[in-house]
Coordinates of C-alpha atoms in Angstrom, one line a residue:
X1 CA -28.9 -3.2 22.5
X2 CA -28.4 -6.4 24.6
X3 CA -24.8 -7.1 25.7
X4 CA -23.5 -9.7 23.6
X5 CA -23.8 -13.5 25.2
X6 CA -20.1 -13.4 25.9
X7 CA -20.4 -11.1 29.0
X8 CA -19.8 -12.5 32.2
X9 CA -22.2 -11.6 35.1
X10 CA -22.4 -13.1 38.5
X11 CA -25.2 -15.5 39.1
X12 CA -28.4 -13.7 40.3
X13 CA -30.2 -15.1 43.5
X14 CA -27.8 -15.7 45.5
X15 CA -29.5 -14.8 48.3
X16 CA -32.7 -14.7 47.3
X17 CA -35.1 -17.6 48.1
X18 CA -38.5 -17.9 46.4
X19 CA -41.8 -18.0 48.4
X20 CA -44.6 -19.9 47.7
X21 CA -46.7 -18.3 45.1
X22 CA -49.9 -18.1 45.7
X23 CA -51.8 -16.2 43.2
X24 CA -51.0 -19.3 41.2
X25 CA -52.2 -21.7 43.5
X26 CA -55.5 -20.4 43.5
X27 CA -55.9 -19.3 40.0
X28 CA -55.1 -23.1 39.4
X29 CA -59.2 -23.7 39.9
X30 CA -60.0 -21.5 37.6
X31 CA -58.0 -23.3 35.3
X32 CA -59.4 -27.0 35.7
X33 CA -62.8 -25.0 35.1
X34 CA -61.2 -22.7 31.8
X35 CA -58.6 -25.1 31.0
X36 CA -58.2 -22.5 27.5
X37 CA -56.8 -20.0 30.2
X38 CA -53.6 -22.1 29.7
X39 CA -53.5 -22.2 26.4
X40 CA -51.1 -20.0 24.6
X41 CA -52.4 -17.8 21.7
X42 CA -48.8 -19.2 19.6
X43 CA -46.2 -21.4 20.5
X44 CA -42.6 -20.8 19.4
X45 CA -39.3 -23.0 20.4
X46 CA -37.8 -19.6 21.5
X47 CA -37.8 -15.8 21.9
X48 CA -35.9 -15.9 18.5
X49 CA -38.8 -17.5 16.4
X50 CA -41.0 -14.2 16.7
X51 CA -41.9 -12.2 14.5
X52 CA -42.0 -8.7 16.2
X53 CA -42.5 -6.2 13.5
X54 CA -45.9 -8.4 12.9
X55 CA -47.5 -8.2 16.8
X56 CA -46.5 -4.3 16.3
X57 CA -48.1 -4.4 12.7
X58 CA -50.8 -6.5 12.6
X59 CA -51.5 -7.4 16.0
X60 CA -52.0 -3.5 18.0
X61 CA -48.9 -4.8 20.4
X62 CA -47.2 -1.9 22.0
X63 CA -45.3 -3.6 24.4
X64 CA -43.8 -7.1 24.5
X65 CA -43.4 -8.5 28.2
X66 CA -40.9 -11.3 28.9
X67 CA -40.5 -14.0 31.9
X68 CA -36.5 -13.8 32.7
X69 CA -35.8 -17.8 33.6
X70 CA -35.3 -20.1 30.7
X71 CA -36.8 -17.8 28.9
X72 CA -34.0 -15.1 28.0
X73 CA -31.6 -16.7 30.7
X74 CA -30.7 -19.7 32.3
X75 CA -32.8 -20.2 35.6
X76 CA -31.2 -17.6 38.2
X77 CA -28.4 -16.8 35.7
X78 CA -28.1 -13.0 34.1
X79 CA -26.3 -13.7 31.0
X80 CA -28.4 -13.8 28.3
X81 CA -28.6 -17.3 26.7
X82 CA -27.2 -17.5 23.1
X83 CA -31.1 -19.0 21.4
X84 CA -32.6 -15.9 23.3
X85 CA -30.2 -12.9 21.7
X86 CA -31.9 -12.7 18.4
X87 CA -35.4 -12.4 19.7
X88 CA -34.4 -9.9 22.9
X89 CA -32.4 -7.7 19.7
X90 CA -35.4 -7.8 17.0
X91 CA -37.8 -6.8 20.1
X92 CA -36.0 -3.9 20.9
X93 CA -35.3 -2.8 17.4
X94 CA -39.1 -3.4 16.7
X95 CA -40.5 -1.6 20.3
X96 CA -37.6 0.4 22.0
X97 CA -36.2 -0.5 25.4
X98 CA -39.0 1.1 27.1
X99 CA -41.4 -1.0 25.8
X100 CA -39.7 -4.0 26.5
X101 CA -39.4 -5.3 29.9
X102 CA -39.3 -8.5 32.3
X103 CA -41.8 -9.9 34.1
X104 CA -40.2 -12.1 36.5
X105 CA -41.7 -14.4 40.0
X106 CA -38.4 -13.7 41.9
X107 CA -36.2 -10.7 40.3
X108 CA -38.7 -7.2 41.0
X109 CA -41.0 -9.1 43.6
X110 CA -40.4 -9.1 47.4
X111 CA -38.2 -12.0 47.3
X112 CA -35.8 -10.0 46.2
X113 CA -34.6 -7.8 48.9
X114 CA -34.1 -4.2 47.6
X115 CA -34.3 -5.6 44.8
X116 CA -30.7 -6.3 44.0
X117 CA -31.1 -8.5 41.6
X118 CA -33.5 -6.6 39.3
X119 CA -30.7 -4.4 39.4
X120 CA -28.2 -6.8 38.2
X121 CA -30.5 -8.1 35.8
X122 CA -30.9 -4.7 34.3
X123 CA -27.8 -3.9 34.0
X124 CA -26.5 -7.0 32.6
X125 CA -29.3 -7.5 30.2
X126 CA -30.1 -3.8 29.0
X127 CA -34.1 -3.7 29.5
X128 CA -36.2 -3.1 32.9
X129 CA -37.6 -5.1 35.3
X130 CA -40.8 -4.5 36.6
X131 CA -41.5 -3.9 40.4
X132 CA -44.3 -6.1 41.6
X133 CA -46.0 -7.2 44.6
X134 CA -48.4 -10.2 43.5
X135 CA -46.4 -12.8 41.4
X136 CA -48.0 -14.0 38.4
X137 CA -50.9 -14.5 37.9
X138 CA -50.9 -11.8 39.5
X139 CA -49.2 -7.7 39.1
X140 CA -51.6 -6.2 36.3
X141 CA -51.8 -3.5 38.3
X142 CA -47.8 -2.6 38.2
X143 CA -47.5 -4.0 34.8
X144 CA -50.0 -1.4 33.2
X145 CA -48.2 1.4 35.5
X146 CA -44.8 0.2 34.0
X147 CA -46.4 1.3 30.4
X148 CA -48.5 4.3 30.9
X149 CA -48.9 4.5 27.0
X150 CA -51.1 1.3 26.9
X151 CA -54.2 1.7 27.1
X152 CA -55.4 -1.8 27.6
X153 CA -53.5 -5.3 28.1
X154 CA -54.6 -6.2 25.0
X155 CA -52.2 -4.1 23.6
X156 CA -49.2 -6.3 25.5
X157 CA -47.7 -9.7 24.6
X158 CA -46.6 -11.8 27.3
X159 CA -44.0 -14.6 26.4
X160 CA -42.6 -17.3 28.8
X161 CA -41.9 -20.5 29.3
X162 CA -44.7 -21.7 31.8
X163 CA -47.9 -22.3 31.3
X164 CA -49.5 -21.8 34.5
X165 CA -47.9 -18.7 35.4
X166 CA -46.9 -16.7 32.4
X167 CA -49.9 -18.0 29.7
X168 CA -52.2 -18.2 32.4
X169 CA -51.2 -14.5 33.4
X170 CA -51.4 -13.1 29.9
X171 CA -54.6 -15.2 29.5
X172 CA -56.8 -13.5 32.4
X173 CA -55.9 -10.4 31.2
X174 CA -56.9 -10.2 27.6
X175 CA -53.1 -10.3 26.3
X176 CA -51.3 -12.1 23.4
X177 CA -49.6 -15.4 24.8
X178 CA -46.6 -16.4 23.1
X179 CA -45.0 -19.6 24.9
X180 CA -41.8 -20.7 24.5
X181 CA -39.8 -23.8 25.2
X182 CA -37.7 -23.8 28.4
X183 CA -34.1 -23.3 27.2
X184 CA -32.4 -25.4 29.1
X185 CA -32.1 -28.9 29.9
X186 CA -30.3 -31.3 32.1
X187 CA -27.7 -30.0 33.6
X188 CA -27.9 -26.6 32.6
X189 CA -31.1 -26.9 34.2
X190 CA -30.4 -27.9 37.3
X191 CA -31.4 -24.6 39.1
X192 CA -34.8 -24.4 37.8
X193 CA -37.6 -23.6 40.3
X194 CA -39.1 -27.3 39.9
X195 CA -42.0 -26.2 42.4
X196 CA -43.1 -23.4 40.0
X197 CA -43.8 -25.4 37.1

């Protein structure tokens, strides 16, 4: 179960500093060639709006991978935002903590130095996060490792906020897209990786 939004956590990233991704950079032409590839399968306002018991039901989903940053948190904060607590709960209830997990480009990659703040994330928001190399569009490869149960990516649903990144990811590979609205605005926003969008 994920700790309620009431826990206090220190703010993730501290000193971590995102590279430049560039799996995304090139898989940009294949999108202005496919421009479908960034188009999600559904689109929901948040986490909270899916319906889990029907991807596991109707859908063949074994596994429901989520981006981390204004999609169950605040950009580079690890408390879990209060519109993302019901959706993060039903998943878990529907799949089981190991088959829920977080995809994120700067928690689990080598931006994150021994990756501290995977850990913190982990800890503070009660499901794993994956270990990858190649930021999305990129990590199949230590995605499918993470669920060795799944026998194809067609079997996984990726949801996140950005279209380029997390659709396009979960495109490429043959997986459900779900995309969400970014959860914060404004202010709350401020930290958001403005580059990455």
């Amino acid at each position: 179960e994920p700790p309620t939004t009431t826990t206090t956590t220190a703010t993730s990233s501290a000193k971590m500093v995102q590279s430049i991704n560039l799996k995304a950079l090139t898989t940009l032409a294949s999108v202005v060639r496919r421009p479908y590839l960034a188009a999600p399968h559904v689109f929901v306002p948040t986490v909270s709006e899916i319906n889990y018991q029907a991807l596991r039901d109707h859908c063949n989903i074994k596994a429901v991978i989520f981006d981390k940053d204004n999609t169950l948190t605040a950009p580079y904060e690890n408390t879990l935002h209060p519109k993302a607590h019901p959706g993060l709960q039903s998943a878990l209830d529907t799949f089981g903590t190991k088959n829920v997990a977080i995809l994120s480009n700067s928690a689990g990659t080598d931006d994150d130095p021994g990756y501290e703040d995977a850990k913190l994330i982990e800890e503070a928001l009660g499901i794993e996060v994956i270990r990858h190399r190649e930021k999305k569009p990129g990590g199949l490869e230590e995605l499918m490792d993470h669920f060795p149960h799944v026998d194809s990516p067609s079997q996984l649903c990726m949801v996140g906020d950005r279209l380029l990144t997390d659709i396009v990811f979960g495109n490429l590979h043959g997986m459900l897209t779900v995309h969400t609205l970014p959860l914060c605005s404004g202010e709350e926003n401020s930290k958001d990786n403005k580059v990455a969008k």
